[in-house]
XYZ file of N, CA and C in Angstrom:
813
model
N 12.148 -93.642 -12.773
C 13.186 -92.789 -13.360
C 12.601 -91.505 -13.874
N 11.620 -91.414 -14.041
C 10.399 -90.405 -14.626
C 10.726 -89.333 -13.680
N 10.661 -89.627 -12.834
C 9.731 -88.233 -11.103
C 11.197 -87.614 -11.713
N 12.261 -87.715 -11.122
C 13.349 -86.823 -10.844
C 14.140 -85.682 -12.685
N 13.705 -86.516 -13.536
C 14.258 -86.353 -14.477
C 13.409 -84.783 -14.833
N 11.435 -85.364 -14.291
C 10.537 -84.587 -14.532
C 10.884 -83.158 -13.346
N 11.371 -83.682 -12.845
C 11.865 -82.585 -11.660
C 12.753 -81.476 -12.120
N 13.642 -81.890 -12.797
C 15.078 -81.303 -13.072
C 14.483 -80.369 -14.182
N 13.603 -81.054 -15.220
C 13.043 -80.054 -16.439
C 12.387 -79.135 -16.099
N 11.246 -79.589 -14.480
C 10.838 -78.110 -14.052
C 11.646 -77.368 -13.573
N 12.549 -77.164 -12.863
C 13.741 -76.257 -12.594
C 13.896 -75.446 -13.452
N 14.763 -76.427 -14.966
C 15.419 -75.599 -15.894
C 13.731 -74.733 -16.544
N 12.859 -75.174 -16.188
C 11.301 -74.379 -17.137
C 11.633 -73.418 -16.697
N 11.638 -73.220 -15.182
C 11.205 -72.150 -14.339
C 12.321 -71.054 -14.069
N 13.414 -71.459 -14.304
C 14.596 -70.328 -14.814
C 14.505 -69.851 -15.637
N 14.030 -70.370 -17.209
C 13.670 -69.752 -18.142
C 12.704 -68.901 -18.590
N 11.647 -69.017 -17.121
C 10.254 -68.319 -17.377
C 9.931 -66.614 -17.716
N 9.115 -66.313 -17.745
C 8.991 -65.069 -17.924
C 9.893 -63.987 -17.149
N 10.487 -62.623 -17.013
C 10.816 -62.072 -16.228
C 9.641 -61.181 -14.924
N 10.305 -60.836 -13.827
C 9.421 -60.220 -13.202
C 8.863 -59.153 -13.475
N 7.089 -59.064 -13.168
C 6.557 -57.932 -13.325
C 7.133 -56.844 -12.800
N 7.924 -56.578 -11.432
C 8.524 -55.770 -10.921
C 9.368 -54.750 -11.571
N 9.152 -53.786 -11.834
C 9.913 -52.646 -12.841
C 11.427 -52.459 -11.908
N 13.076 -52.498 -12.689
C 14.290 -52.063 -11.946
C 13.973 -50.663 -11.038
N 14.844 -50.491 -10.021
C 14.743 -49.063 -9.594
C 15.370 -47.735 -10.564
N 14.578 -46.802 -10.273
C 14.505 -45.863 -11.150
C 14.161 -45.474 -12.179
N 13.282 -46.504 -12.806
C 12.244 -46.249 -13.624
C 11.094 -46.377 -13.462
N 10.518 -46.784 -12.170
C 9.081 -46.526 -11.721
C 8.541 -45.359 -11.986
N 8.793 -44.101 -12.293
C 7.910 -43.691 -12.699
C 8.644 -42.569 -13.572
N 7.935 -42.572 -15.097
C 8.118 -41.595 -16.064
C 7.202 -40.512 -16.311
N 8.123 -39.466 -16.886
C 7.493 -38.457 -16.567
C 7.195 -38.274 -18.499
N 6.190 -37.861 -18.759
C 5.694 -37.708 -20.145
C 5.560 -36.072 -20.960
N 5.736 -36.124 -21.782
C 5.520 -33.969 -21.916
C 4.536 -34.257 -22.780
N 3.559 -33.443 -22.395
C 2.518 -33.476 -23.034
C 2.227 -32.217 -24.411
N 2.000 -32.373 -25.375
C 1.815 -31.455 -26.485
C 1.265 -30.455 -26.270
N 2.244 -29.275 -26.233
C 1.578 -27.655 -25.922
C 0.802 -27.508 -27.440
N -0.765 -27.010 -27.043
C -1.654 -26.363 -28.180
C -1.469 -25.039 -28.536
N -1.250 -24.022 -28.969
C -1.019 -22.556 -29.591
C -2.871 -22.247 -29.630
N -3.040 -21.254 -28.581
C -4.532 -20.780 -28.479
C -5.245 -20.699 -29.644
N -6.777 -20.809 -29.832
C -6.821 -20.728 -31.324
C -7.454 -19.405 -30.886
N -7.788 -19.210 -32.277
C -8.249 -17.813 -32.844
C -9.331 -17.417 -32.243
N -10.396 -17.966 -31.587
C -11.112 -17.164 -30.861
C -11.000 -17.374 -29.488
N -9.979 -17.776 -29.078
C -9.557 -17.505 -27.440
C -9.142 -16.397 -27.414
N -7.879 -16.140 -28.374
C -7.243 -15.318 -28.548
C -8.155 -13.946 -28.169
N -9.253 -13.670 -29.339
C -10.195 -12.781 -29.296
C -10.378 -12.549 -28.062
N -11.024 -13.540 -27.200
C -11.587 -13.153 -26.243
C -10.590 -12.677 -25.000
N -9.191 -13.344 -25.652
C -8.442 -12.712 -24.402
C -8.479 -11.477 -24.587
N -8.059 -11.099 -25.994
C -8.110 -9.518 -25.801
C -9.203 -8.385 -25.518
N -10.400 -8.735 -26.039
C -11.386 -8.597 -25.401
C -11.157 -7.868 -23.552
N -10.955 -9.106 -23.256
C -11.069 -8.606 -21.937
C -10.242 -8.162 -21.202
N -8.644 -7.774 -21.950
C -7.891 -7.249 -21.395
C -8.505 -5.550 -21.779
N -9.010 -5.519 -23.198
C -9.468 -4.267 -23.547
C -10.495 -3.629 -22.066
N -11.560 -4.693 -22.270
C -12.492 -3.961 -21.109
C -11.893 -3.887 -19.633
N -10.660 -4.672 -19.225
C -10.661 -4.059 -18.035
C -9.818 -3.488 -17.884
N -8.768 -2.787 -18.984
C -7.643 -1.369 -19.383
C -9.024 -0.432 -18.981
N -10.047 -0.506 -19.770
C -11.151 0.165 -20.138
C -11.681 1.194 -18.632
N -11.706 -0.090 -18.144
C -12.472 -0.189 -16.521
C -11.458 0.590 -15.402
N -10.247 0.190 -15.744
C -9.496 0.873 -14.556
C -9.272 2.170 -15.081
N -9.021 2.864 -16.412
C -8.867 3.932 -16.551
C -10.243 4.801 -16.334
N -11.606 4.055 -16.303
C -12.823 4.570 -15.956
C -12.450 4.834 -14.038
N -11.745 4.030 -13.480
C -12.113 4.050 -12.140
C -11.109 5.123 -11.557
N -10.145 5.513 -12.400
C -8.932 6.632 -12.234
C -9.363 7.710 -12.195
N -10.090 8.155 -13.746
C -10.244 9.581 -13.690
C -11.842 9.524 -13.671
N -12.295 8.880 -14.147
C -13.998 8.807 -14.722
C -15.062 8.653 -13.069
N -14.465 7.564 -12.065
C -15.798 7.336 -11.386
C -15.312 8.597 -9.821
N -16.263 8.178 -9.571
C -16.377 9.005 -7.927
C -15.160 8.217 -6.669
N -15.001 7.133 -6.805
C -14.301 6.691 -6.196
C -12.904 6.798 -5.907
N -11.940 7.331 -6.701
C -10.987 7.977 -6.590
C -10.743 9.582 -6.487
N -11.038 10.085 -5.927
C -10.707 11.647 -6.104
C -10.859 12.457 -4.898
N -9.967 13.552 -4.983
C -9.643 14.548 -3.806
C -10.633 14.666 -2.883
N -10.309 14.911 -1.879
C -11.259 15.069 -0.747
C -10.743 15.786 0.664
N -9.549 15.367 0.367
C -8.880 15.976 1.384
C -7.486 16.129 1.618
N -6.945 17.056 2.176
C -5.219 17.141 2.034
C -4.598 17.465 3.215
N -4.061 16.726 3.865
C -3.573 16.103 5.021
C -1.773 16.706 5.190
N -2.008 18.111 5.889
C 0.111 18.297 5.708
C 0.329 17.688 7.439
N 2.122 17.638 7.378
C 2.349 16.919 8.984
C 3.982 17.849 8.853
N 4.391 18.039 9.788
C 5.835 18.778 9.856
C 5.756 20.015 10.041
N 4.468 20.634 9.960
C 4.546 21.837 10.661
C 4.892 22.457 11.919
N 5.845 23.061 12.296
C 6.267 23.858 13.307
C 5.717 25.943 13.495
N 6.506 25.923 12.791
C 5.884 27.858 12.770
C 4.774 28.360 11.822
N 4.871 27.478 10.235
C 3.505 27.624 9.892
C 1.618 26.909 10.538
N 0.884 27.089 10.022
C -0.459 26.308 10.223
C -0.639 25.380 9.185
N -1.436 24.263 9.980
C -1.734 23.143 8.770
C -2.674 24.611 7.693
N -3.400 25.063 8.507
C -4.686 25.832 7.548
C -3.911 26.675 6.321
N -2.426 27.062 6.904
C -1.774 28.093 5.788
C -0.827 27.402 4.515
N -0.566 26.079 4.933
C 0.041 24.847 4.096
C -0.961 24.691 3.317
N -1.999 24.221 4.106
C -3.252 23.590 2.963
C -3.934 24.916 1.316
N -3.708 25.928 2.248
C -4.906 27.019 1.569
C -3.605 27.682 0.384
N -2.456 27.676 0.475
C -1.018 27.894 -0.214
C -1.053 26.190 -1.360
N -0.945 25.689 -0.670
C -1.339 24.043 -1.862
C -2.353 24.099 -2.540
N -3.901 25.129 -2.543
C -4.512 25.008 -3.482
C -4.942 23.903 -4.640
N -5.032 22.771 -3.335
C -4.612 21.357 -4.324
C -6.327 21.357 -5.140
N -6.457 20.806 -6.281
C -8.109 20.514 -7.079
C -9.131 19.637 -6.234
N -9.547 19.932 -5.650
C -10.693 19.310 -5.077
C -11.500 18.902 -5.752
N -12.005 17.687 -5.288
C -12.993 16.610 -5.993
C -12.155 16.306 -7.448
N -10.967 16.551 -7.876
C -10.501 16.591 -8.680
C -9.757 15.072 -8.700
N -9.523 14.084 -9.726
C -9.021 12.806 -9.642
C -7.898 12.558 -9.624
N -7.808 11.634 -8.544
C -6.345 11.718 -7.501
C -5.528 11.521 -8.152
N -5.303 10.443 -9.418
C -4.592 10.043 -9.910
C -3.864 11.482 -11.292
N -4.871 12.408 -11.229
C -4.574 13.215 -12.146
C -3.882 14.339 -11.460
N -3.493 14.884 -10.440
C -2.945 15.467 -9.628
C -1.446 15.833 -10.050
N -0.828 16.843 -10.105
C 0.732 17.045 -10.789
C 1.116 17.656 -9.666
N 1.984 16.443 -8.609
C 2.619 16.566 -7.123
C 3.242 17.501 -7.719
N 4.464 17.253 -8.703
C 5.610 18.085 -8.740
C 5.534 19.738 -8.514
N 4.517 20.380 -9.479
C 3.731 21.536 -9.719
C 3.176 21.919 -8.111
N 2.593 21.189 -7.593
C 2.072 21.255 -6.478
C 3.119 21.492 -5.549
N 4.120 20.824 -5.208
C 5.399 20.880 -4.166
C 6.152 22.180 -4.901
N 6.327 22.876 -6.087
C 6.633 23.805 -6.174
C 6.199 25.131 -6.111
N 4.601 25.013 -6.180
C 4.004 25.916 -5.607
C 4.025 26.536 -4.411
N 3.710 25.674 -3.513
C 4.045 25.610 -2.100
C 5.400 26.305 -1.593
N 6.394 25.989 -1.901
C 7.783 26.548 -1.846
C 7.751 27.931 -2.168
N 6.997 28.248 -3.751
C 7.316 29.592 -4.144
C 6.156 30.329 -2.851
N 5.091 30.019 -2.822
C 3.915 30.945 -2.113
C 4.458 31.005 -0.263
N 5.074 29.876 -0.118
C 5.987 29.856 1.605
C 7.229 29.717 1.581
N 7.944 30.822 1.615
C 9.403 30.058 1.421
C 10.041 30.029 3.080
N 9.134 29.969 3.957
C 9.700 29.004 4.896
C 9.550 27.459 4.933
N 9.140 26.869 3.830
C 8.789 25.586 3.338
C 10.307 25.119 2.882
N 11.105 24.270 3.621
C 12.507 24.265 2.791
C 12.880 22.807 1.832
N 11.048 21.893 2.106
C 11.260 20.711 1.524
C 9.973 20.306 1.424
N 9.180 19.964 0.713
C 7.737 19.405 0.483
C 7.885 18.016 0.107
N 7.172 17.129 0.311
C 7.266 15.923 -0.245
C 5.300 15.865 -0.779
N 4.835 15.870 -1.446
C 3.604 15.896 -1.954
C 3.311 13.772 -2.498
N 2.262 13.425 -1.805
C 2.103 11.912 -2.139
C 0.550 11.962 -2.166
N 0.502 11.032 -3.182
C -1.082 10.516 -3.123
C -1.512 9.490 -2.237
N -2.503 9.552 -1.017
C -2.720 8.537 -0.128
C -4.486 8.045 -0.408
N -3.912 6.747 -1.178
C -5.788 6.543 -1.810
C -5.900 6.167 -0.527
N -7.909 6.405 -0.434
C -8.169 6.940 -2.660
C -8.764 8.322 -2.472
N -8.207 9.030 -1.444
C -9.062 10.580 -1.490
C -8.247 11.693 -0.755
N -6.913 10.920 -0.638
C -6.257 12.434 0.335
C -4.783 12.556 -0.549
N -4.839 13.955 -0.325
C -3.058 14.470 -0.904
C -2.141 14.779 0.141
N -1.140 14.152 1.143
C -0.480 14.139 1.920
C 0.325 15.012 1.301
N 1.142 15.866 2.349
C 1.856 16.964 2.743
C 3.068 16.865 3.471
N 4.098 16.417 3.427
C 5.198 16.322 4.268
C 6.167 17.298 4.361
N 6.379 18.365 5.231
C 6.767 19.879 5.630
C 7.848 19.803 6.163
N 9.001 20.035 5.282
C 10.309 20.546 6.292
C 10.110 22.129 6.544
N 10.074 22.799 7.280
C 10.389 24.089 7.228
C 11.828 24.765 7.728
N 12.313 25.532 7.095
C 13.667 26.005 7.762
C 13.917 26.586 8.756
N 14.718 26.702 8.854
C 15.049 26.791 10.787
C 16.006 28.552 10.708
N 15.959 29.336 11.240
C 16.921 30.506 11.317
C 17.889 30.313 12.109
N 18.665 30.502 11.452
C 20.466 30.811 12.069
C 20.646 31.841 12.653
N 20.085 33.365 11.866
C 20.699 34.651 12.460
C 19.374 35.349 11.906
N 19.578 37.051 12.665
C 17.885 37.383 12.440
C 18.866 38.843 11.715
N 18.267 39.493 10.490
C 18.126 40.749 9.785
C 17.253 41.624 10.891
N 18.047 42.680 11.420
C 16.559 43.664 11.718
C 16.662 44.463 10.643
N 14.684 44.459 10.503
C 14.532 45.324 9.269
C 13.231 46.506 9.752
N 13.697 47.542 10.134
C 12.488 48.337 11.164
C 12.526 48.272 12.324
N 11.187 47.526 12.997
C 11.084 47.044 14.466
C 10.797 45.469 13.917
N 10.923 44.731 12.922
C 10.502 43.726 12.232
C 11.752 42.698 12.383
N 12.259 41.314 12.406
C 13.293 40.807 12.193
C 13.162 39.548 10.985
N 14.024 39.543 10.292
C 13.720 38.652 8.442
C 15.078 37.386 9.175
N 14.478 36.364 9.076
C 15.244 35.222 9.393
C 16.095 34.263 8.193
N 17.077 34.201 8.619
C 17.995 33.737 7.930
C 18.367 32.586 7.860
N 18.411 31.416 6.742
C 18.688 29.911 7.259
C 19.837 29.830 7.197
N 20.396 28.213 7.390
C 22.094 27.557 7.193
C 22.424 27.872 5.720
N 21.447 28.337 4.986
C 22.066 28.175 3.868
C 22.316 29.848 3.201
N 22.202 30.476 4.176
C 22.230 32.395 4.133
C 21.069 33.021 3.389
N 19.746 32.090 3.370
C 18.706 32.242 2.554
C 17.735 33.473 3.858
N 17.285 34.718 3.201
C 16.118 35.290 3.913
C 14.831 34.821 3.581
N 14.285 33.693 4.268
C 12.929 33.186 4.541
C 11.750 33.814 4.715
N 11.824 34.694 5.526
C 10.685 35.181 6.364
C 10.781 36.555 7.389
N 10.118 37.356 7.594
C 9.796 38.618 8.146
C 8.776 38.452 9.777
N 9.554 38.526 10.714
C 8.591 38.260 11.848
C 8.556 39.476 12.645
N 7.425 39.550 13.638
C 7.270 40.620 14.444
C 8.303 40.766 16.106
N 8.361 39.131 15.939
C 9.046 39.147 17.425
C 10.458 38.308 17.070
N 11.295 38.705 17.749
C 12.952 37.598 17.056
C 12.805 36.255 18.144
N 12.916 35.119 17.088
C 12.894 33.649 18.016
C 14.029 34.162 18.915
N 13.622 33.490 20.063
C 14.423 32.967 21.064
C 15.486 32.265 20.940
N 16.812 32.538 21.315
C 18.484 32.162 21.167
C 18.527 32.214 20.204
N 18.058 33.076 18.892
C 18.791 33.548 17.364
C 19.204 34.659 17.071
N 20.921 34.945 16.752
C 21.815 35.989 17.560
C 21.149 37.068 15.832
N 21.083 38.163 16.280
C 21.057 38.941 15.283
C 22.228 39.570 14.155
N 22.399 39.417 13.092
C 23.144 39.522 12.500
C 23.646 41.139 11.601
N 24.376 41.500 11.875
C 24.437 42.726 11.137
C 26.217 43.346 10.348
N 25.318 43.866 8.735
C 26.170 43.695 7.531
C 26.716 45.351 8.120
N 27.562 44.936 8.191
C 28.548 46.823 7.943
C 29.723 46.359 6.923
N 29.396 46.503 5.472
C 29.779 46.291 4.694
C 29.586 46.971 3.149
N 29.135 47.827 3.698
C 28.916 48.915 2.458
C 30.353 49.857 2.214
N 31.155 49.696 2.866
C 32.475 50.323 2.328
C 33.776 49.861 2.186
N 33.196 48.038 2.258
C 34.487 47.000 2.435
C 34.795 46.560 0.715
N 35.418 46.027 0.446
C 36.163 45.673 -0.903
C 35.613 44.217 -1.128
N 35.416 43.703 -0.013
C 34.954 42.103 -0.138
C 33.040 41.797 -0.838
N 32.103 43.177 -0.484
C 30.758 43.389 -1.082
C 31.187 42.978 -2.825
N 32.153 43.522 -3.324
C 32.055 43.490 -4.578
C 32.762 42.432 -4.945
N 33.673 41.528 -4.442
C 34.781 40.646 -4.689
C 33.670 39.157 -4.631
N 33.207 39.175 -3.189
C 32.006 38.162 -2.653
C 30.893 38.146 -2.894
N 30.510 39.407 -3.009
C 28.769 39.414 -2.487
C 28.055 39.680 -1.663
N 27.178 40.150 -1.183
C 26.145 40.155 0.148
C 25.932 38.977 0.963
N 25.807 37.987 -0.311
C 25.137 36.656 -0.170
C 25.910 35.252 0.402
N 27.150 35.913 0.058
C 28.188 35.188 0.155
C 28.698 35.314 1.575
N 28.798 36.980 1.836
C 29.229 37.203 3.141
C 28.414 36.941 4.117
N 27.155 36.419 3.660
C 26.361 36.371 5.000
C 26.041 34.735 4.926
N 26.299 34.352 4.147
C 26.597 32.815 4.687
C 27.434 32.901 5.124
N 28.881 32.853 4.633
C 29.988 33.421 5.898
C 29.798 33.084 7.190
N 28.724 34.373 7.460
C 28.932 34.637 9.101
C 27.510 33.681 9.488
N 26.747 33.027 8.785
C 25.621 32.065 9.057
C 26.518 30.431 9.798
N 27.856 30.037 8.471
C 28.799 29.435 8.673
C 29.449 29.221 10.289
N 30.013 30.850 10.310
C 30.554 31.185 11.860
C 30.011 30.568 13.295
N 28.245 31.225 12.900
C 27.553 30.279 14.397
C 27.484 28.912 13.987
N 27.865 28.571 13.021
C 27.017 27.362 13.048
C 27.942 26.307 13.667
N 29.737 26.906 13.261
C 31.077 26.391 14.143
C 30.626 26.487 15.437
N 30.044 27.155 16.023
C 29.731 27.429 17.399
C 29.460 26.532 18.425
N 29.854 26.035 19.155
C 29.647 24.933 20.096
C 27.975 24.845 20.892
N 27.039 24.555 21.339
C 26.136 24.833 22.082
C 26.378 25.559 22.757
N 27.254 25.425 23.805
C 27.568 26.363 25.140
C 28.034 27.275 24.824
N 28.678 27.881 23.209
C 28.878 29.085 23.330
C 28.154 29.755 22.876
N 27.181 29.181 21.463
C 26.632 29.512 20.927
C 25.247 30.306 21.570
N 24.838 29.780 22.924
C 23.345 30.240 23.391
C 23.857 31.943 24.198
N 25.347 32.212 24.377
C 25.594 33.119 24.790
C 26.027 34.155 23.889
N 25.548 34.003 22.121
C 25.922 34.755 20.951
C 24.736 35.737 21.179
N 25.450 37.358 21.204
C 24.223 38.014 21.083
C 23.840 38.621 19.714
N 25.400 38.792 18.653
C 25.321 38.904 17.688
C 26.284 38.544 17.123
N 26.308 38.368 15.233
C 27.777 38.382 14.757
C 27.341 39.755 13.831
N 28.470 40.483 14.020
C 29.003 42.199 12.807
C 30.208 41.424 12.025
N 29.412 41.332 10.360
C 30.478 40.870 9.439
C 30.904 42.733 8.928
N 32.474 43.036 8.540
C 32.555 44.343 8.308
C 33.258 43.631 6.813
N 34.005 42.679 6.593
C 34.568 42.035 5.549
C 34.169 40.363 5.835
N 35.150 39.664 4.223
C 34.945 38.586 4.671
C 36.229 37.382 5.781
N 37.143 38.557 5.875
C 37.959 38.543 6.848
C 38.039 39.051 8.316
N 37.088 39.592 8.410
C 36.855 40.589 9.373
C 35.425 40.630 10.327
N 35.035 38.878 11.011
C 33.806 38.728 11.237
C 33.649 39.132 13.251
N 32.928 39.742 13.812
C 33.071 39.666 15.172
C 31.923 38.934 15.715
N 32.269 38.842 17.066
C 31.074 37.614 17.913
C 30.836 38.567 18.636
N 29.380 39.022 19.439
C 29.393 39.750 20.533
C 28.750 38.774 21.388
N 29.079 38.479 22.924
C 28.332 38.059 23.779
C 28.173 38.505 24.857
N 26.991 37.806 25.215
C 26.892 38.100 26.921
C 27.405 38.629 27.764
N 27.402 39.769 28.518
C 28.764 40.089 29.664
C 29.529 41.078 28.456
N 29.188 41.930 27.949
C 30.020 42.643 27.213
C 31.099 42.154 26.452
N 31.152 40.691 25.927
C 32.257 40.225 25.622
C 32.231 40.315 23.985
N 33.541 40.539 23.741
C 33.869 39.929 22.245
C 34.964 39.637 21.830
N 34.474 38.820 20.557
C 35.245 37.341 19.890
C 35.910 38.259 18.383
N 36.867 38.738 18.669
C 37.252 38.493 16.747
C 38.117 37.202 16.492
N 36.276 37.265 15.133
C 36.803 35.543 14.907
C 37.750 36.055 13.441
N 37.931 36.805 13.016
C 38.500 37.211 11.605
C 37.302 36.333 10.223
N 37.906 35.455 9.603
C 37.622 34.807 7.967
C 36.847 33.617 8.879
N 36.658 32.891 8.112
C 34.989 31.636 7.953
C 36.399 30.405 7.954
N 37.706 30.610 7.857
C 38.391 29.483 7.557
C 38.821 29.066 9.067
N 39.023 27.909 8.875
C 39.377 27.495 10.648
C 38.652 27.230 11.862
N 37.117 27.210 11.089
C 36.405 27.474 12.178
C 36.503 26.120 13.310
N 36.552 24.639 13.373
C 36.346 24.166 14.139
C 37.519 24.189 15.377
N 38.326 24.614 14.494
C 39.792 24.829 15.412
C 39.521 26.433 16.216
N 38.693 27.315 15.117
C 38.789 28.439 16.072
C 37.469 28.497 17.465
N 36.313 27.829 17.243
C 35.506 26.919 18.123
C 36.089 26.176 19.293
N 36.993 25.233 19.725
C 37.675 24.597 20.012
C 38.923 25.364 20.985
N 39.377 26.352 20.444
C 40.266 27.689 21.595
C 39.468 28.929 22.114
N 38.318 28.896 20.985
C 37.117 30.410 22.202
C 36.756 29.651 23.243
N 36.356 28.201 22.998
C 35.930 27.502 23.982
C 36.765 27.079 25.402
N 37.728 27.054 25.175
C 38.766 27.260 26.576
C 39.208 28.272 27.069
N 39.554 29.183 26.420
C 39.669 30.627 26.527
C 38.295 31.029 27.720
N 37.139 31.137 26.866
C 35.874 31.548 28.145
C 36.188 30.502 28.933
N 36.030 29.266 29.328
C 36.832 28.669 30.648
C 38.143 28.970 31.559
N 38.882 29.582 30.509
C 40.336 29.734 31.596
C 40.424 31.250 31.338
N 39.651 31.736 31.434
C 39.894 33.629 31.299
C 38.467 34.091 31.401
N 37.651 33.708 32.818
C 36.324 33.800 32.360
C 36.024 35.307 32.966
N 37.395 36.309 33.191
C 36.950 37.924 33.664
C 37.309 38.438 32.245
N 38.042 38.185 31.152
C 38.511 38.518 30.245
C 37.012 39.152 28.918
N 37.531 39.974 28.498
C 35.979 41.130 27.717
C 36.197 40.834 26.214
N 37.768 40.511 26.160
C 38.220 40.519 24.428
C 39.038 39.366 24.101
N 38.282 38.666 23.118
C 39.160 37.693 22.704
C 39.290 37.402 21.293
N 41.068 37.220 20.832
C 41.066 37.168 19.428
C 41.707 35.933 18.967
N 40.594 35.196 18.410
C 41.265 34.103 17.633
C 41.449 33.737 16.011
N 41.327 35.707 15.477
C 41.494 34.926 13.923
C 42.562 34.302 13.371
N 43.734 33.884 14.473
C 45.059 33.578 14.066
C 45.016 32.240 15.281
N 44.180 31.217 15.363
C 43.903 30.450 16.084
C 45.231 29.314 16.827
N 46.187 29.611 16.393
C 47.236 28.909 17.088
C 48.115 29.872 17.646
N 48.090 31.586 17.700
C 48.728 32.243 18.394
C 47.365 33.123 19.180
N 46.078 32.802 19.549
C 45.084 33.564 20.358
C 45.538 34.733 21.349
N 44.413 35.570 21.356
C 45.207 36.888 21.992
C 44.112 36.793 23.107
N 44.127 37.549 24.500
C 42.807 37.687 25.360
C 43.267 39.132 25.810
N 42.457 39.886 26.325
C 42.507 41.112 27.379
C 41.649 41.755 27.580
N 41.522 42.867 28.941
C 40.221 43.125 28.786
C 40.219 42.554 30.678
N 39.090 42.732 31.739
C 38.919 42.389 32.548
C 37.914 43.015 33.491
């Protein structure tokens, strides 16, 4: 009677026994935060320390050592000037430290000493060159002044004085010393104006402009090629008045005179 009774008590032992070593899911593994220390007092030191010496060090390697500084000045965008006349007009400090360099001063120099310069971009390219980036302006219409011609940009600015007039840039001329509009407008005004005028100009008509005569600021003419001319009248209307010279020389191409300052009633004659 012993065995089975002894049987049954091991059962109930062994239900009651310890639980499993096996940890539930999702707590296998904890994560612990460990106690942040506050640096002590002579870390501290030494951090600063060595932030001091190497503030120290890079401002030594800026202006102080050989390793940073001018050597050379590199312009790119030149068209009608010379790199040699960019560079020697920039007067940039040689051997002088790159980092100490005042672009701004520098890009305005340049402008005042070339004013065919119509945009400088001045950059430091370590660790020894001062880059140069050159818009120069472009002429719209040419001043004769003598046997000399002074070029004029989009923006009615006189740039420059040349010996020979670029190629396809119509010459421009003020007969405006006895008009009412000199004193109302300006010089400056009227000759953007007529800078304005070509600039409405289509390609194809434009390469056949031999001049524009502003006499007012109402009163602008085109001369071209073949004895022809355009009264364009005022600066207003231009893409519309662009747009009827341009068919006009197609469908009247014996015609000498054409007037479109009233661009929706155009006049032609002449042959």
């Amino acid at each position: 009677m012993a065995g089975p009774t002894t049987a049954r008590r091991g059962e109930k032992k062994s239900l009651s026994g310890p639980p499993s070593a096996a940890a539930p899911p999702g707590r296998r593994f904890r994560w612990e935060r460990l106690p942040l220390r506050a640096p002590s007092r002579r870390s501290l030191i030494i951090i600063l320390i060595v932030a001091v010496l190497l503030g120290a060090f890079g401002v030594w390697v800026l202006y102080a050592s050989n390793w940073l500084r001018v050597e050379r000045v590199s312009p790119t965008g030149t068209k009608v000037l010379t790199p040699h006349e960019v560079i020697a007009a920039a007067d940039a400090p040689m051997n002088a430290p790159l980092a100490s360099v005042d672009t701004d001063a520098l890009a305005h120099q340049l402008r005042a000493r070339l004013p065919r310069i119509k945009t400088v971009d001045v950059e430091r390219s370590w660790p020894h060159t001062i880059s140069l980036k050159v818009t120069e302006r472009v002429p719209e219409l040419l001043l004769r002044s003598g046997k000399k011609f002074v070029e004029v940009d989009a923006g009615g600015v006189r740039f420059a004085t040349v010996g020979t007039a670029p190629k396809g840039v119509p010459l421009l001329e003020m007969a405006v010393s006895d008009s009412p509009s000199l004193h109302r407008f300006g010089i400056d005004r009227l000759r953007r104006a007529a800078v304005e005028v070509a600039q409405d100009l289509p390609a194809a008509v434009r390469k056949d402009v031999r001049k524009v005569r502003v006499r007012s600021y109402d009163a602008i003419t085109l001369e071209l090629a073949g004895d022809r001319t355009v009264a364009w009248g005022s600066r207003e209307q231009g893409a519309e008045k662009a747009k009827v010279l341009t068919a006009l020389l197609k469908a009247a191409r014996d015609a000498r005179h054409f007037d479109i300052s009233v661009p929706s009633a155009p006049a032609v004659s002449g042959s």
